CSV table of C-alpha atoms in Angstrom, one decimal:
chain,number,residue,atom,x,y,z
A,18,UNK,CA,9.7,1.0,-2.3
A,19,UNK,CA,11.5,-1.7,-4.5
A,20,UNK,CA,11.2,-4.3,-1.7
A,21,UNK,CA,8.5,-5.8,-3.8
A,22,UNK,CA,10.9,-6.6,-6.6
A,23,UNK,CA,12.3,-10.1,-7.1
A,24,UNK,CA,14.1,-11.8,-10.0
A,25,UNK,CA,12.5,-14.7,-11.8
A,26,UNK,CA,14.3,-16.5,-14.6
A,27,UNK,CA,16.5,-13.5,-15.2
A,28,UNK,CA,13.6,-11.0,-15.3
A,29,UNK,CA,12.7,-8.5,-12.6
A,30,UNK,CA,9.2,-8.9,-11.2
A,31,UNK,CA,7.2,-6.4,-9.2
A,32,UNK,CA,4.6,-7.9,-7.0
A,33,UNK,CA,1.7,-5.6,-6.2
A,34,UNK,CA,-1.2,-6.2,-3.9
A,35,UNK,CA,-3.5,-7.8,-6.5
A,36,UNK,CA,-1.2,-7.9,-9.6
A,37,UNK,CA,2.3,-8.4,-10.8
A,38,UNK,CA,4.5,-6.8,-13.5
A,39,UNK,CA,7.4,-8.6,-15.2
A,40,UNK,CA,10.0,-6.4,-16.9
A,41,UNK,CA,11.0,-8.6,-19.8
A,42,UNK,CA,13.3,-6.1,-21.5
A,43,UNK,CA,15.3,-3.0,-20.7
A,44,UNK,CA,17.4,-2.0,-23.7
A,45,UNK,CA,20.2,0.0,-22.2
A,46,UNK,CA,20.9,-0.9,-18.6
A,47,UNK,CA,24.5,0.5,-18.6
A,48,UNK,CA,23.4,3.7,-20.4
A,49,UNK,CA,26.1,3.1,-23.1
A,50,UNK,CA,23.8,3.5,-26.1
A,51,UNK,CA,22.4,6.7,-24.6
A,52,UNK,CA,26.0,8.0,-23.9
A,53,UNK,CA,27.0,7.3,-27.5
A,54,UNK,CA,23.9,9.0,-29.0
A,55,UNK,CA,24.2,11.9,-26.6
A,56,UNK,CA,27.8,12.4,-27.8
A,57,UNK,CA,26.8,12.4,-31.4
A,58,UNK,CA,23.9,14.8,-30.7
A,59,UNK,CA,26.3,17.3,-29.1
A,60,UNK,CA,29.3,16.7,-31.3
A,61,UNK,CA,31.5,15.2,-28.6
A,62,UNK,CA,34.1,12.5,-28.9
A,63,UNK,CA,33.9,10.8,-25.5
A,64,UNK,CA,31.1,8.5,-26.5
A,65,UNK,CA,31.3,6.6,-23.2
A,66,UNK,CA,30.3,9.5,-21.0
A,67,UNK,CA,27.2,8.0,-19.3
A,68,UNK,CA,26.5,11.2,-17.4
A,69,UNK,CA,25.9,13.2,-20.5
A,70,UNK,CA,22.3,11.8,-21.1
A,71,UNK,CA,21.4,13.0,-17.6
A,72,UNK,CA,22.7,16.5,-18.4
A,73,UNK,CA,20.6,16.5,-21.6
A,74,UNK,CA,17.5,16.1,-19.4
A,75,UNK,CA,18.7,18.6,-16.8
A,76,UNK,CA,19.5,21.3,-19.4
A,77,UNK,CA,16.3,21.0,-21.2
A,78,UNK,CA,17.7,19.9,-24.6
A,79,UNK,CA,15.4,18.1,-27.0
A,80,UNK,CA,15.6,14.5,-25.5
A,81,UNK,CA,15.3,12.7,-28.8
A,82,UNK,CA,18.0,10.2,-27.9
A,83,UNK,CA,15.6,8.6,-25.3
A,84,UNK,CA,13.2,7.5,-28.0
A,85,UNK,CA,15.6,4.8,-29.1
A,86,UNK,CA,15.7,2.9,-25.9
A,87,UNK,CA,12.7,0.8,-24.7
A,88,UNK,CA,11.3,-1.0,-21.7
A,89,UNK,CA,8.9,-3.9,-22.1
A,90,UNK,CA,6.4,-4.9,-19.4
A,91,UNK,CA,4.2,-7.9,-19.0
A,92,UNK,CA,1.2,-7.3,-16.8
A,93,UNK,CA,-0.6,-10.0,-14.9
A,94,UNK,CA,-4.0,-9.8,-13.1
A,95,UNK,CA,-4.4,-6.1,-14.0
A,96,UNK,CA,-7.9,-4.7,-14.4
A,97,UNK,CA,-9.4,-3.4,-17.6
A,98,UNK,CA,-9.6,0.0,-16.0
A,99,UNK,CA,-5.8,0.2,-15.7
A,100,UNK,CA,-5.3,-1.3,-19.2
A,101,UNK,CA,-7.5,1.5,-20.6
A,102,UNK,CA,-5.4,4.1,-18.8
A,103,UNK,CA,-2.2,2.7,-20.3
A,104,UNK,CA,-3.5,2.2,-23.8
A,105,UNK,CA,-4.2,5.9,-24.2
A,106,UNK,CA,-0.5,6.5,-24.9
A,107,UNK,CA,-0.4,6.4,-28.7
A,108,UNK,CA,3.4,6.8,-28.6
A,109,UNK,CA,3.9,3.4,-27.1
A,110,UNK,CA,6.2,1.2,-29.2
A,111,UNK,CA,4.1,-2.0,-28.9
A,112,UNK,CA,1.0,-3.5,-27.4
A,113,UNK,CA,0.3,-7.2,-27.2
A,114,UNK,CA,-3.1,-8.1,-25.8
A,115,UNK,CA,-5.5,-10.8,-26.5
A,116,UNK,CA,-8.3,-8.7,-24.9
A,117,UNK,CA,-11.7,-10.1,-24.1
A,118,UNK,CA,-13.0,-10.6,-27.6
A,119,UNK,CA,-11.9,-14.3,-27.6
A,120,UNK,CA,-10.5,-14.6,-24.0
A,121,UNK,CA,-12.5,-14.5,-20.8
A,122,UNK,CA,-12.1,-13.1,-17.3
A,123,UNK,CA,-12.8,-14.9,-14.1
A,124,UNK,CA,-11.9,-12.3,-11.4
A,125,UNK,CA,-12.0,-8.6,-10.7
A,126,UNK,CA,-10.1,-5.9,-8.7
A,127,UNK,CA,-11.9,-3.5,-6.5
A,128,UNK,CA,-11.1,0.2,-6.7
A,129,UNK,CA,-8.4,1.4,-4.3
A,130,UNK,CA,-9.6,5.0,-4.3
A,131,UNK,CA,-11.6,6.5,-1.4
A,132,UNK,CA,-14.8,4.4,-1.0
A,133,UNK,CA,-17.9,5.4,1.0
A,134,UNK,CA,-19.4,2.0,1.3
A,135,UNK,CA,-17.0,-0.9,0.5
A,136,UNK,CA,-19.6,-3.6,0.9
A,137,UNK,CA,-22.0,-1.8,-1.5
A,138,UNK,CA,-19.2,-1.4,-4.1
A,139,UNK,CA,-18.2,-5.0,-3.8
A,140,UNK,CA,-21.7,-6.2,-4.3
A,141,UNK,CA,-22.3,-4.0,-7.3
A,142,UNK,CA,-19.1,-5.1,-9.0
A,143,UNK,CA,-19.7,-8.8,-8.1
A,144,UNK,CA,-23.2,-8.6,-9.5
A,145,UNK,CA,-21.8,-7.2,-12.8
A,146,UNK,CA,-19.2,-10.0,-12.9
A,147,UNK,CA,-21.9,-12.6,-12.2
A,148,UNK,CA,-24.0,-11.3,-15.1
A,149,UNK,CA,-21.0,-11.5,-17.4
A,150,UNK,CA,-20.3,-15.1,-16.3
A,151,UNK,CA,-23.9,-16.0,-16.7
A,152,UNK,CA,-23.9,-14.9,-20.3
A,153,UNK,CA,-20.9,-17.0,-21.0
A,154,UNK,CA,-22.4,-20.0,-19.3
A,155,UNK,CA,-25.5,-19.7,-21.5
A,156,UNK,CA,-23.5,-19.9,-24.6
A,157,UNK,CA,-22.9,-16.2,-25.5
A,158,UNK,CA,-19.6,-15.6,-27.2
A,159,UNK,CA,-16.9,-13.7,-25.2
A,160,UNK,CA,-17.3,-10.7,-27.5
A,161,UNK,CA,-21.0,-10.5,-26.7
A,162,UNK,CA,-20.7,-11.3,-23.0
A,163,UNK,CA,-18.0,-8.6,-22.4
A,164,UNK,CA,-20.7,-6.0,-22.9
A,165,UNK,CA,-21.7,-6.9,-19.3
A,166,UNK,CA,-18.2,-7.3,-18.0
A,167,UNK,CA,-17.2,-4.7,-15.3
A,168,UNK,CA,-14.2,-2.4,-16.0
A,169,UNK,CA,-12.8,-3.8,-12.8
A,170,UNK,CA,-12.5,-7.3,-14.4
A,171,UNK,CA,-8.9,-8.6,-14.6
A,172,UNK,CA,-7.6,-9.0,-18.1
A,173,UNK,CA,-5.5,-11.8,-19.4
A,174,UNK,CA,-1.8,-11.2,-19.4
A,175,UNK,CA,-0.8,-8.4,-21.8
A,176,UNK,CA,2.4,-6.6,-22.8
A,177,UNK,CA,3.3,-3.0,-23.4
A,178,UNK,CA,6.6,-1.6,-24.7
A,179,UNK,CA,7.4,2.1,-24.1
A,180,UNK,CA,10.4,4.1,-25.1
A,181,UNK,CA,12.2,5.9,-22.3
A,182,UNK,CA,11.0,9.3,-23.4
A,183,UNK,CA,7.3,8.3,-23.3
A,184,UNK,CA,7.8,6.8,-19.8
A,185,UNK,CA,9.6,9.9,-18.5
A,186,UNK,CA,7.5,12.6,-20.1
A,187,UNK,CA,4.1,11.1,-20.2
A,188,UNK,CA,3.3,7.8,-18.5
A,189,UNK,CA,5.0,8.4,-15.2
A,190,UNK,CA,4.3,12.2,-15.2
A,191,UNK,CA,0.5,11.8,-15.8
A,192,UNK,CA,-0.1,8.7,-13.7
A,193,UNK,CA,2.1,9.1,-10.6
A,194,UNK,CA,3.9,12.4,-10.6
A,195,UNK,CA,0.7,14.6,-11.0
A,196,UNK,CA,-2.5,14.3,-9.0
A,197,UNK,CA,-5.6,12.9,-10.5
A,198,UNK,CA,-4.9,9.3,-11.6
A,199,UNK,CA,-7.2,6.6,-10.2
A,200,UNK,CA,-5.9,4.4,-7.4
A,201,UNK,CA,-5.3,1.1,-9.1
A,202,UNK,CA,-3.6,2.9,-12.1
A,203,UNK,CA,-1.3,4.7,-9.7
A,204,UNK,CA,-0.3,1.4,-8.0
A,205,UNK,CA,0.5,-0.3,-11.3
A,206,UNK,CA,2.4,2.6,-12.8
A,207,UNK,CA,4.3,3.0,-9.6
A,208,UNK,CA,5.3,-0.6,-10.0
A,209,UNK,CA,6.6,0.2,-13.5
A,210,UNK,CA,8.6,3.0,-12.1
A,211,UNK,CA,10.1,0.9,-9.4
A,212,UNK,CA,11.2,-1.7,-12.0
A,213,UNK,CA,13.1,0.8,-14.2
A,214,UNK,CA,14.4,2.6,-11.2
A,215,UNK,CA,16.0,-0.6,-9.9
A,216,UNK,CA,18.0,-0.8,-13.1
A,217,UNK,CA,19.2,2.8,-13.4
A,218,UNK,CA,18.2,5.0,-10.4
A,219,UNK,CA,20.4,7.9,-11.6
A,220,UNK,CA,18.5,8.2,-14.9
A,221,UNK,CA,15.0,7.8,-13.5
A,222,UNK,CA,15.7,10.1,-10.5
A,223,UNK,CA,16.7,12.7,-13.1
A,224,UNK,CA,13.5,12.3,-15.1
A,225,UNK,CA,11.6,12.6,-11.8
A,226,UNK,CA,13.4,15.8,-10.8
A,227,UNK,CA,12.9,17.6,-14.2
A,228,UNK,CA,9.6,16.1,-15.4
A,229,UNK,CA,8.1,14.9,-12.2
A,230,UNK,CA,6.5,16.3,-9.0
A,231,UNK,CA,9.2,18.9,-8.4
A,232,UNK,CA,8.9,20.3,-11.9
A,233,UNK,CA,5.1,20.3,-11.8
A,234,UNK,CA,5.1,22.1,-8.4
A,235,UNK,CA,7.5,24.7,-9.8
A,236,UNK,CA,5.1,25.3,-12.7
A,237,UNK,CA,2.3,25.7,-10.2
A,238,UNK,CA,4.4,28.2,-8.2
A,239,UNK,CA,4.8,30.3,-11.3
A,240,UNK,CA,1.1,30.1,-12.2
A,241,UNK,CA,0.0,31.2,-8.8
A,242,UNK,CA,2.6,34.0,-8.6
A,243,UNK,CA,1.4,35.4,-11.9
A,244,UNK,CA,-2.3,34.9,-11.0
A,245,UNK,CA,-2.0,36.7,-7.7
A,246,UNK,CA,0.4,39.3,-8.9
A,247,UNK,CA,2.7,38.7,-6.0
A,248,UNK,CA,5.3,41.4,-5.6
A,249,UNK,CA,8.6,41.5,-3.8
A,250,UNK,CA,7.2,43.3,-0.8
A,251,UNK,CA,4.6,40.6,-0.3
A,252,UNK,CA,7.2,37.9,-0.5
A,253,UNK,CA,9.4,39.7,2.1
A,254,UNK,CA,6.4,40.0,4.4
A,255,UNK,CA,5.6,36.4,4.1
A,256,UNK,CA,9.2,35.4,4.7
A,257,UNK,CA,9.4,37.6,7.8
A,258,UNK,CA,6.2,36.1,9.2
A,259,UNK,CA,7.5,32.5,8.6
A,260,UNK,CA,10.9,33.3,10.2
A,261,UNK,CA,9.5,35.2,13.2
A,262,UNK,CA,6.0,33.8,13.7
A,263,UNK,CA,4.6,30.8,15.5
A,264,UNK,CA,5.4,28.3,12.7
A,265,UNK,CA,9.0,29.3,12.3
A,266,UNK,CA,10.9,27.9,9.4
A,267,UNK,CA,14.6,27.0,9.4
A,268,UNK,CA,16.5,30.0,8.0
A,269,UNK,CA,18.6,27.4,6.0
A,270,UNK,CA,15.6,26.3,4.1
A,271,UNK,CA,16.2,26.8,0.3
A,272,UNK,CA,14.1,29.6,-1.3
A,273,UNK,CA,12.8,27.0,-3.8
A,274,UNK,CA,11.6,24.8,-1.1
A,275,UNK,CA,9.9,27.7,0.7
A,276,UNK,CA,8.2,29.0,-2.5
A,277,UNK,CA,7.0,25.4,-3.3
A,278,UNK,CA,5.5,25.1,0.2
A,279,UNK,CA,3.6,28.4,-0.2
A,280,UNK,CA,2.5,28.2,-3.8
A,281,UNK,CA,3.3,24.7,-5.2
A,282,UNK,CA,0.5,22.5,-3.9
A,283,UNK,CA,-1.1,20.5,-6.7
A,284,UNK,CA,-4.8,20.0,-7.1
A,285,UNK,CA,-6.4,17.4,-9.2
A,286,UNK,CA,-8.4,18.7,-12.2
A,287,UNK,CA,-10.9,16.0,-11.3
């Protein structure tokens, strides 16, 4: 999905449908700092082993080394709704935002979730934006007028910096790898993931595998097996039905894949 990524003045830029994200800093593109710290963590001498940080994630070690590396993103034309969903991460390294106390907004982004009446939603958000602009035109200060500003309003350019661990364990996990996040937030965070993935696909694929959707589905499998008290006989009967029934499965299908298909479907808590 990184076909939307270009390079501008040495920085990678993700162009979304109504927004853009510039990755202004990625601290360890060659994974050498992580390799050194992973070696120190495990008492190894080969400090240039860049696969070791991946193994730390795979083996479930305390991934403290990833706190030391950071990614900095500059967000353009992103709505306040999405900003609010990002600002919830208190473990972020840095936030730089003028906000709308002194700055103003002149555009908005419609929700990209399932909408029953698009015209009605547009009119409602547009009316709210008009009320906000009307207060400004009548001399109210930005901090007063923002009381009428819709959450769909686009904010001025802002910057967030996250360490690798927060991105892998929290931001990506909660906003794109699990179900439930709102549509515009999903699109923006997916853009963040595409940017870091374009630098080090091995690392971020590993985070996805062990903290992302596959790991979440496997947790769901365990939860349902325990909840339904599924025994070996039941599993064998289900397997026989799938192997011999109408919807036959390939006998070469991995047991993990089969279990996930039966018990791993995620549902949003919302």
